mmCIF file of N, CA and C in Angstrom:
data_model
loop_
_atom_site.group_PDB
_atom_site.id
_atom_site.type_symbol
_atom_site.label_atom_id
_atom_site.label_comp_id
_atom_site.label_asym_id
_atom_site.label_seq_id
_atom_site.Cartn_x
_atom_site.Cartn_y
_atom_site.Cartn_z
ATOM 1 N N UNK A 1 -21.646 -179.555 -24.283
ATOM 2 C CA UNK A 1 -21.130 -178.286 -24.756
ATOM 3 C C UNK A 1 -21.419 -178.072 -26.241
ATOM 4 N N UNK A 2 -21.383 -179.145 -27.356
ATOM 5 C CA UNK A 2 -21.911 -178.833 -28.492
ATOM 6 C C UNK A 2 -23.432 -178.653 -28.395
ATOM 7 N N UNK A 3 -24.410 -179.006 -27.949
ATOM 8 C CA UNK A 3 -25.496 -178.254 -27.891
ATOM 9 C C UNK A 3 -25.764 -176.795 -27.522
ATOM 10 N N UNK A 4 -24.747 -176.750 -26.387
ATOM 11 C CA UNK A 4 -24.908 -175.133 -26.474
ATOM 12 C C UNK A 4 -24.337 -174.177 -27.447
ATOM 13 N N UNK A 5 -23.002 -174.642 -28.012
ATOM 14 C CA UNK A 5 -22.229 -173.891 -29.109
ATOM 15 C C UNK A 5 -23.658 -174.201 -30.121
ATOM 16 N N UNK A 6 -24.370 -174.786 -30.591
ATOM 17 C CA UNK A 6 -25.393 -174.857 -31.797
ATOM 18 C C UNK A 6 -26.143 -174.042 -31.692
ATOM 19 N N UNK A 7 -26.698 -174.143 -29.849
ATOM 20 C CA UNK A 7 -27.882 -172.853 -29.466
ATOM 21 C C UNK A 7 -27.227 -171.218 -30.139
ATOM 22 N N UNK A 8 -26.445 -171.545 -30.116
ATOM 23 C CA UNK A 8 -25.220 -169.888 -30.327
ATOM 24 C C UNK A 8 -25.150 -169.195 -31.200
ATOM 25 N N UNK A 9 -25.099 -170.388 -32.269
ATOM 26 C CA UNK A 9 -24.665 -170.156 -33.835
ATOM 27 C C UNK A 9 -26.283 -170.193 -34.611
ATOM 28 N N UNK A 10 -27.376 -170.696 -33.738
ATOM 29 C CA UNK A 10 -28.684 -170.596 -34.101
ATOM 30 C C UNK A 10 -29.771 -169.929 -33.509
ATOM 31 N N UNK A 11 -29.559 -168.553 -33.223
ATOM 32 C CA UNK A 11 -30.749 -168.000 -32.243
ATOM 33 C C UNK A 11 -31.413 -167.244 -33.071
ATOM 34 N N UNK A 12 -32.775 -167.155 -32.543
ATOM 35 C CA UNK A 12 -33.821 -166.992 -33.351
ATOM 36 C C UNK A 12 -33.985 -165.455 -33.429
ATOM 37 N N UNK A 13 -33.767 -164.597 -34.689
ATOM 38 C CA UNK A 13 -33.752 -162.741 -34.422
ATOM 39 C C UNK A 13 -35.357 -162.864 -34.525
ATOM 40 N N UNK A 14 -34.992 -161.605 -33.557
ATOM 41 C CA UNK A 14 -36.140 -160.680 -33.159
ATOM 42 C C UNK A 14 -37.247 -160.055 -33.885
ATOM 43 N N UNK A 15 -38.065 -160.320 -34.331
ATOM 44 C CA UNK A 15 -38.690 -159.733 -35.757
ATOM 45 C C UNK A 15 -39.163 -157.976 -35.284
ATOM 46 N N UNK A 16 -39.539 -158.026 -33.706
ATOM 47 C CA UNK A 16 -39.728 -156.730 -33.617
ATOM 48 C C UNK A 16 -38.369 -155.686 -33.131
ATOM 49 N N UNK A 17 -37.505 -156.326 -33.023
ATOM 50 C CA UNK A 17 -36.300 -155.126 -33.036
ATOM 51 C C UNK A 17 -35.812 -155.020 -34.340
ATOM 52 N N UNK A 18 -35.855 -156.071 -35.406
ATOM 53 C CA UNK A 18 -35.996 -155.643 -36.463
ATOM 54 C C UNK A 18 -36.224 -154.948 -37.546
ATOM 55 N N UNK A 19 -37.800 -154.919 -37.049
ATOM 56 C CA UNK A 19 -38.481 -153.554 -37.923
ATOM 57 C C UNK A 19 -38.345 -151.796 -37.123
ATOM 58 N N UNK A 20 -37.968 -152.133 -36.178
ATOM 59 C CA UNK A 20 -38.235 -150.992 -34.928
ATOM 60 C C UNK A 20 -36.521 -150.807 -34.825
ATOM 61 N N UNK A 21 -36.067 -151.622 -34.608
ATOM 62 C CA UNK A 21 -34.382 -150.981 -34.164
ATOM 63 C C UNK A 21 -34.530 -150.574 -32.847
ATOM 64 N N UNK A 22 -35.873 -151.237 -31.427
ATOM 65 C CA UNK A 22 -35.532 -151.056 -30.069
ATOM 66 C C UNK A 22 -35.239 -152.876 -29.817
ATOM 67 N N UNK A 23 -35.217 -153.188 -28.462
ATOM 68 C CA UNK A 23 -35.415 -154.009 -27.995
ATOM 69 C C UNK A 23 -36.708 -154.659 -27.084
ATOM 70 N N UNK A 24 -37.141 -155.480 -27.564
ATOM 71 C CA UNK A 24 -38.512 -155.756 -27.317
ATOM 72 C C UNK A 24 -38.748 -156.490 -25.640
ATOM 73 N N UNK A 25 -39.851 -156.579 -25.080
ATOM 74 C CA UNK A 25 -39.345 -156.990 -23.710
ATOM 75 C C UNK A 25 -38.971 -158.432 -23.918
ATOM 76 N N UNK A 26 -39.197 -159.386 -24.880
ATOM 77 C CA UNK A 26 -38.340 -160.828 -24.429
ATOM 78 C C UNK A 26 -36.617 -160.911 -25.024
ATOM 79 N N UNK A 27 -36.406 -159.320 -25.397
ATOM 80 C CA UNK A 27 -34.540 -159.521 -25.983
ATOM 81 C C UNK A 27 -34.313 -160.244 -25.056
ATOM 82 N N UNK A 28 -32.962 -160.479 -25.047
ATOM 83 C CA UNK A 28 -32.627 -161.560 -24.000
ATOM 84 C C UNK A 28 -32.966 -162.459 -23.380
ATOM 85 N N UNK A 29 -33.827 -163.104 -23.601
ATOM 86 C CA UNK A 29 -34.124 -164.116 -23.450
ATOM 87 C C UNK A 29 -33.445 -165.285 -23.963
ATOM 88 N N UNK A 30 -33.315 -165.665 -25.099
ATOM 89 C CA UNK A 30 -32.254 -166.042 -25.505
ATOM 90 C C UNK A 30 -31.415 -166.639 -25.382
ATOM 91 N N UNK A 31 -30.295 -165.549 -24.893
ATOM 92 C CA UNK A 31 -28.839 -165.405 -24.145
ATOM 93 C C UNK A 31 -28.722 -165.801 -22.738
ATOM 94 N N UNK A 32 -30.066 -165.699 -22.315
ATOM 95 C CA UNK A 32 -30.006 -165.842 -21.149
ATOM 96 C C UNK A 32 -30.113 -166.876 -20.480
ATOM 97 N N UNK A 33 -31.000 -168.171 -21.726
ATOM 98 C CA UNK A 33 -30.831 -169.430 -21.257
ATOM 99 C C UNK A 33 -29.490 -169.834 -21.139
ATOM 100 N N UNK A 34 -29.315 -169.320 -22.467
ATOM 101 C CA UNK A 34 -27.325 -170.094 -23.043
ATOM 102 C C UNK A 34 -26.713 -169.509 -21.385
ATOM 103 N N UNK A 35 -26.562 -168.401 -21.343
ATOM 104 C CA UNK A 35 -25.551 -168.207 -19.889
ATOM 105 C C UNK A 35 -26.431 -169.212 -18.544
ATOM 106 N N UNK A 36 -27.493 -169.721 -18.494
ATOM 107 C CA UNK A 36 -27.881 -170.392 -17.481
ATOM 108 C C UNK A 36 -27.337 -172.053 -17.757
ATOM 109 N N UNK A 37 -27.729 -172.186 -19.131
ATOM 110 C CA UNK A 37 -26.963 -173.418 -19.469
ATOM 111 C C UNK A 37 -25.777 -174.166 -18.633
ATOM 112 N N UNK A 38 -24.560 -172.786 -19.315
ATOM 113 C CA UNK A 38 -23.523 -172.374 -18.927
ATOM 114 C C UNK A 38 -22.873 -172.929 -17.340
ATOM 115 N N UNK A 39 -24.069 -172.417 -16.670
ATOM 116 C CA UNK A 39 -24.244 -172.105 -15.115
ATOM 117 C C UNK A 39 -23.823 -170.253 -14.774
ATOM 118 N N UNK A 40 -23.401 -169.996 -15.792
ATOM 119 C CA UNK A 40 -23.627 -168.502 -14.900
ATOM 120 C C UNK A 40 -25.016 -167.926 -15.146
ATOM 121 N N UNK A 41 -25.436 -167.561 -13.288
ATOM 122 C CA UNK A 41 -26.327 -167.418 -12.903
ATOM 123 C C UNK A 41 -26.447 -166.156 -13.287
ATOM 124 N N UNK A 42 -25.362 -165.678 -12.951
ATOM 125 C CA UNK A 42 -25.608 -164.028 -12.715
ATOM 126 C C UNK A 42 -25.810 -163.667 -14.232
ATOM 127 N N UNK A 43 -24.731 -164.032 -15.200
ATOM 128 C CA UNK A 43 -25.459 -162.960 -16.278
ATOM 129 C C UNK A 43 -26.461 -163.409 -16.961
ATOM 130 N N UNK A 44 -27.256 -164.545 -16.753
ATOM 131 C CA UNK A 44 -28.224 -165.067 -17.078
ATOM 132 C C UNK A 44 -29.269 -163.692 -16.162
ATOM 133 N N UNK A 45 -29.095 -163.532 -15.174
ATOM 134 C CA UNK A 45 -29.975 -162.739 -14.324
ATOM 135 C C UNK A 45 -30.346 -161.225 -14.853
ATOM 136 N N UNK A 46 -28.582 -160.785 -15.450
ATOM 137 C CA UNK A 46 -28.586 -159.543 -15.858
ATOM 138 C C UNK A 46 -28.676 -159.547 -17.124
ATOM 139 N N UNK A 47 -29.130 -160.476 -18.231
ATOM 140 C CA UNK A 47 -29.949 -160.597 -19.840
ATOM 141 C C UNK A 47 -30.607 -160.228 -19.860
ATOM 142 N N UNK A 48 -31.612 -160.972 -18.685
ATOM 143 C CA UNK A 48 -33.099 -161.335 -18.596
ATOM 144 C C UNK A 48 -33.651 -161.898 -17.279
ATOM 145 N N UNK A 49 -34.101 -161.198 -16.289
ATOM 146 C CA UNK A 49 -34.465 -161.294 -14.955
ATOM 147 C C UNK A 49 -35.642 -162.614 -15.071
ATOM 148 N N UNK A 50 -36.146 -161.828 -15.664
ATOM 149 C CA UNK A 50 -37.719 -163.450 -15.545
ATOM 150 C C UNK A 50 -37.070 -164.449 -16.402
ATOM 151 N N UNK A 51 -36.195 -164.834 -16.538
ATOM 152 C CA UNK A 51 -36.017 -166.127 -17.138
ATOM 153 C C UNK A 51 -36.202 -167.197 -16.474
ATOM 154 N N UNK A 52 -35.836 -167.394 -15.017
ATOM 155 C CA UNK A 52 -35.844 -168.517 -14.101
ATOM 156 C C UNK A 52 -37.193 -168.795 -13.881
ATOM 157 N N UNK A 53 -38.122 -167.235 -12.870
ATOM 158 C CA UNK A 53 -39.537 -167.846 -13.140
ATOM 159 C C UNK A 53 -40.078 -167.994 -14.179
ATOM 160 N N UNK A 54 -40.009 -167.940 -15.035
ATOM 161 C CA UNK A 54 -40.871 -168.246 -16.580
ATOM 162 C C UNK A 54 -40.174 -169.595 -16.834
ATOM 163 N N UNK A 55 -39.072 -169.962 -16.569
ATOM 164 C CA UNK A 55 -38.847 -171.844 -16.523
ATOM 165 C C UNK A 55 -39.436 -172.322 -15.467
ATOM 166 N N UNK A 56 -39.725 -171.826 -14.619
ATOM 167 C CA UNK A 56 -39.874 -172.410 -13.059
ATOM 168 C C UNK A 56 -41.651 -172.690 -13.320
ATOM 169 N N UNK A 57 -42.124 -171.668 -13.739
ATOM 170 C CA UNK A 57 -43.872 -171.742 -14.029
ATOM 171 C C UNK A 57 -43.807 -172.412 -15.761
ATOM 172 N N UNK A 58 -43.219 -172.819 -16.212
ATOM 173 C CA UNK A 58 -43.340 -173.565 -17.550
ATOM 174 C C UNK A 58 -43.301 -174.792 -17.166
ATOM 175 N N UNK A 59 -41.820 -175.192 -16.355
ATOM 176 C CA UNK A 59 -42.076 -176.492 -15.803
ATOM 177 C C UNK A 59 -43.480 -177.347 -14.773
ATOM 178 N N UNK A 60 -43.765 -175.892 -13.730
ATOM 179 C CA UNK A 60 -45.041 -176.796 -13.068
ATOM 180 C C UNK A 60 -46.141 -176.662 -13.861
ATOM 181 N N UNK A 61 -46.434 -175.755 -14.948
ATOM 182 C CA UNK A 61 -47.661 -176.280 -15.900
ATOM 183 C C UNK A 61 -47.587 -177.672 -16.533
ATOM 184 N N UNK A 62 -46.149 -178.076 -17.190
ATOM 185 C CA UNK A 62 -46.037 -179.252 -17.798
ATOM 186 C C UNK A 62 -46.468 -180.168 -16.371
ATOM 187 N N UNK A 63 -45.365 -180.214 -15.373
ATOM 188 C CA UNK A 63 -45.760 -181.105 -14.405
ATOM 189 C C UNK A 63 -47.730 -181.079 -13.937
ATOM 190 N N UNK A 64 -48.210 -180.413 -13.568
ATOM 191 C CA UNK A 64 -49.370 -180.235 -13.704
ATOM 192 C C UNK A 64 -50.614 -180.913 -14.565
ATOM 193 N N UNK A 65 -49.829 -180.692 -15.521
ATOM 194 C CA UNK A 65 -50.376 -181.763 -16.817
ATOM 195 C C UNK A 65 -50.853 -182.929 -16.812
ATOM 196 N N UNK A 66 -49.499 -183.196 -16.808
ATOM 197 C CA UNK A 66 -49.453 -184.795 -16.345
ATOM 198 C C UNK A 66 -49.682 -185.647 -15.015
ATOM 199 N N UNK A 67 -49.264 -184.595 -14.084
ATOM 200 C CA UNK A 67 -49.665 -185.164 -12.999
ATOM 201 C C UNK A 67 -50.830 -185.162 -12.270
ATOM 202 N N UNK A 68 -51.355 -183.794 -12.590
ATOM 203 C CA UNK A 68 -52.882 -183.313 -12.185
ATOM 204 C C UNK A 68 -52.893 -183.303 -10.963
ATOM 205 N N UNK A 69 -51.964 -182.129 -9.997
ATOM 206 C CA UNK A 69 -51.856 -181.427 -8.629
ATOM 207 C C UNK A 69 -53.253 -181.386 -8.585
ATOM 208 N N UNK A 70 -53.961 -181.967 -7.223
ATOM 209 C CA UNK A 70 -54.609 -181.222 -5.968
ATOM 210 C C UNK A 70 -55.601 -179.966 -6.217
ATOM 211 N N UNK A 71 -56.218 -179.550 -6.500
ATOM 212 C CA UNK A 71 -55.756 -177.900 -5.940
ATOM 213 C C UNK A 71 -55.797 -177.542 -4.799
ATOM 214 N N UNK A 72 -55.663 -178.550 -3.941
ATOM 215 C CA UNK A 72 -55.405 -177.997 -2.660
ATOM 216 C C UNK A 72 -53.751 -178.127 -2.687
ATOM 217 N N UNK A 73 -52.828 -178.436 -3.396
ATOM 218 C CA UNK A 73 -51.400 -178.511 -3.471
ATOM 219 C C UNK A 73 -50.961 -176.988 -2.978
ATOM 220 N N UNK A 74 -50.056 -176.824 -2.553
ATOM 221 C CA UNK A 74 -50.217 -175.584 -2.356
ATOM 222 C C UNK A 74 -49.274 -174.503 -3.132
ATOM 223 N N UNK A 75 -48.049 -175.159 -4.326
ATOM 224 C CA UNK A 75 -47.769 -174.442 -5.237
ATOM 225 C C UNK A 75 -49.177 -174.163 -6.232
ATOM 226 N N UNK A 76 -50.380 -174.509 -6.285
ATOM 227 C CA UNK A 76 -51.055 -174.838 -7.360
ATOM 228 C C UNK A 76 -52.040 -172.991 -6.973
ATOM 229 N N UNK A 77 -52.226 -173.158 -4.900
ATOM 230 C CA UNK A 77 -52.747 -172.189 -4.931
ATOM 231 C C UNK A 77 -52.214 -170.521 -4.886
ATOM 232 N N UNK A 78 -50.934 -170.878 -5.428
ATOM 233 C CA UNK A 78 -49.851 -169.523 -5.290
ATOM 234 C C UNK A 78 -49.960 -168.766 -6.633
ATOM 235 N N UNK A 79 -50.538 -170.344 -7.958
ATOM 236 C CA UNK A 79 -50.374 -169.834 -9.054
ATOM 237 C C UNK A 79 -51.487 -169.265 -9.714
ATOM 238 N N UNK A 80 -52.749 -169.827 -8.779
ATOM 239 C CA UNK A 80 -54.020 -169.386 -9.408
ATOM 240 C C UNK A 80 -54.803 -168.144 -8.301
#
């Protein structure tokens, strides 16, 4: 729980809602880990919808990496 209270008190502003005063498409992003952290799913969902797949395809690139899938694997041919 203190890692997430740090994530909280340290998030990184937006340089383009900044100069603009809209919200850029990764706002929430963010917030949206901290509420997944959390475990709430849902307002993690309603921050920022692509947050899960954009962890979900961050993680099998790393895994990928290192492991060097196949390409006959067949998450490998969903992604290319």
């Amino acid at each position: 729980m203190i890692f997430i209270q740090w994530l909280q008190n340290h998030l990184i502003p937006c340089p383009f809602k900044k100069f603009t005063g809209y919200d850029c498409p990764g706002c929430g992003f963010q917030r949206s880990v901290i509420a997944l952290l959390k475990g709430h799913m849902h307002d993690s969902l309603q921050l920022y919808p692509a947050t899960i797949p954009l962890i979900v395809t961050f993680v099998f690139v790393l895994l990928d990496g290192r492991l060097k899938f196949d390409k006959k694997h067949i998450a490998k041919k969903r992604f290319t």
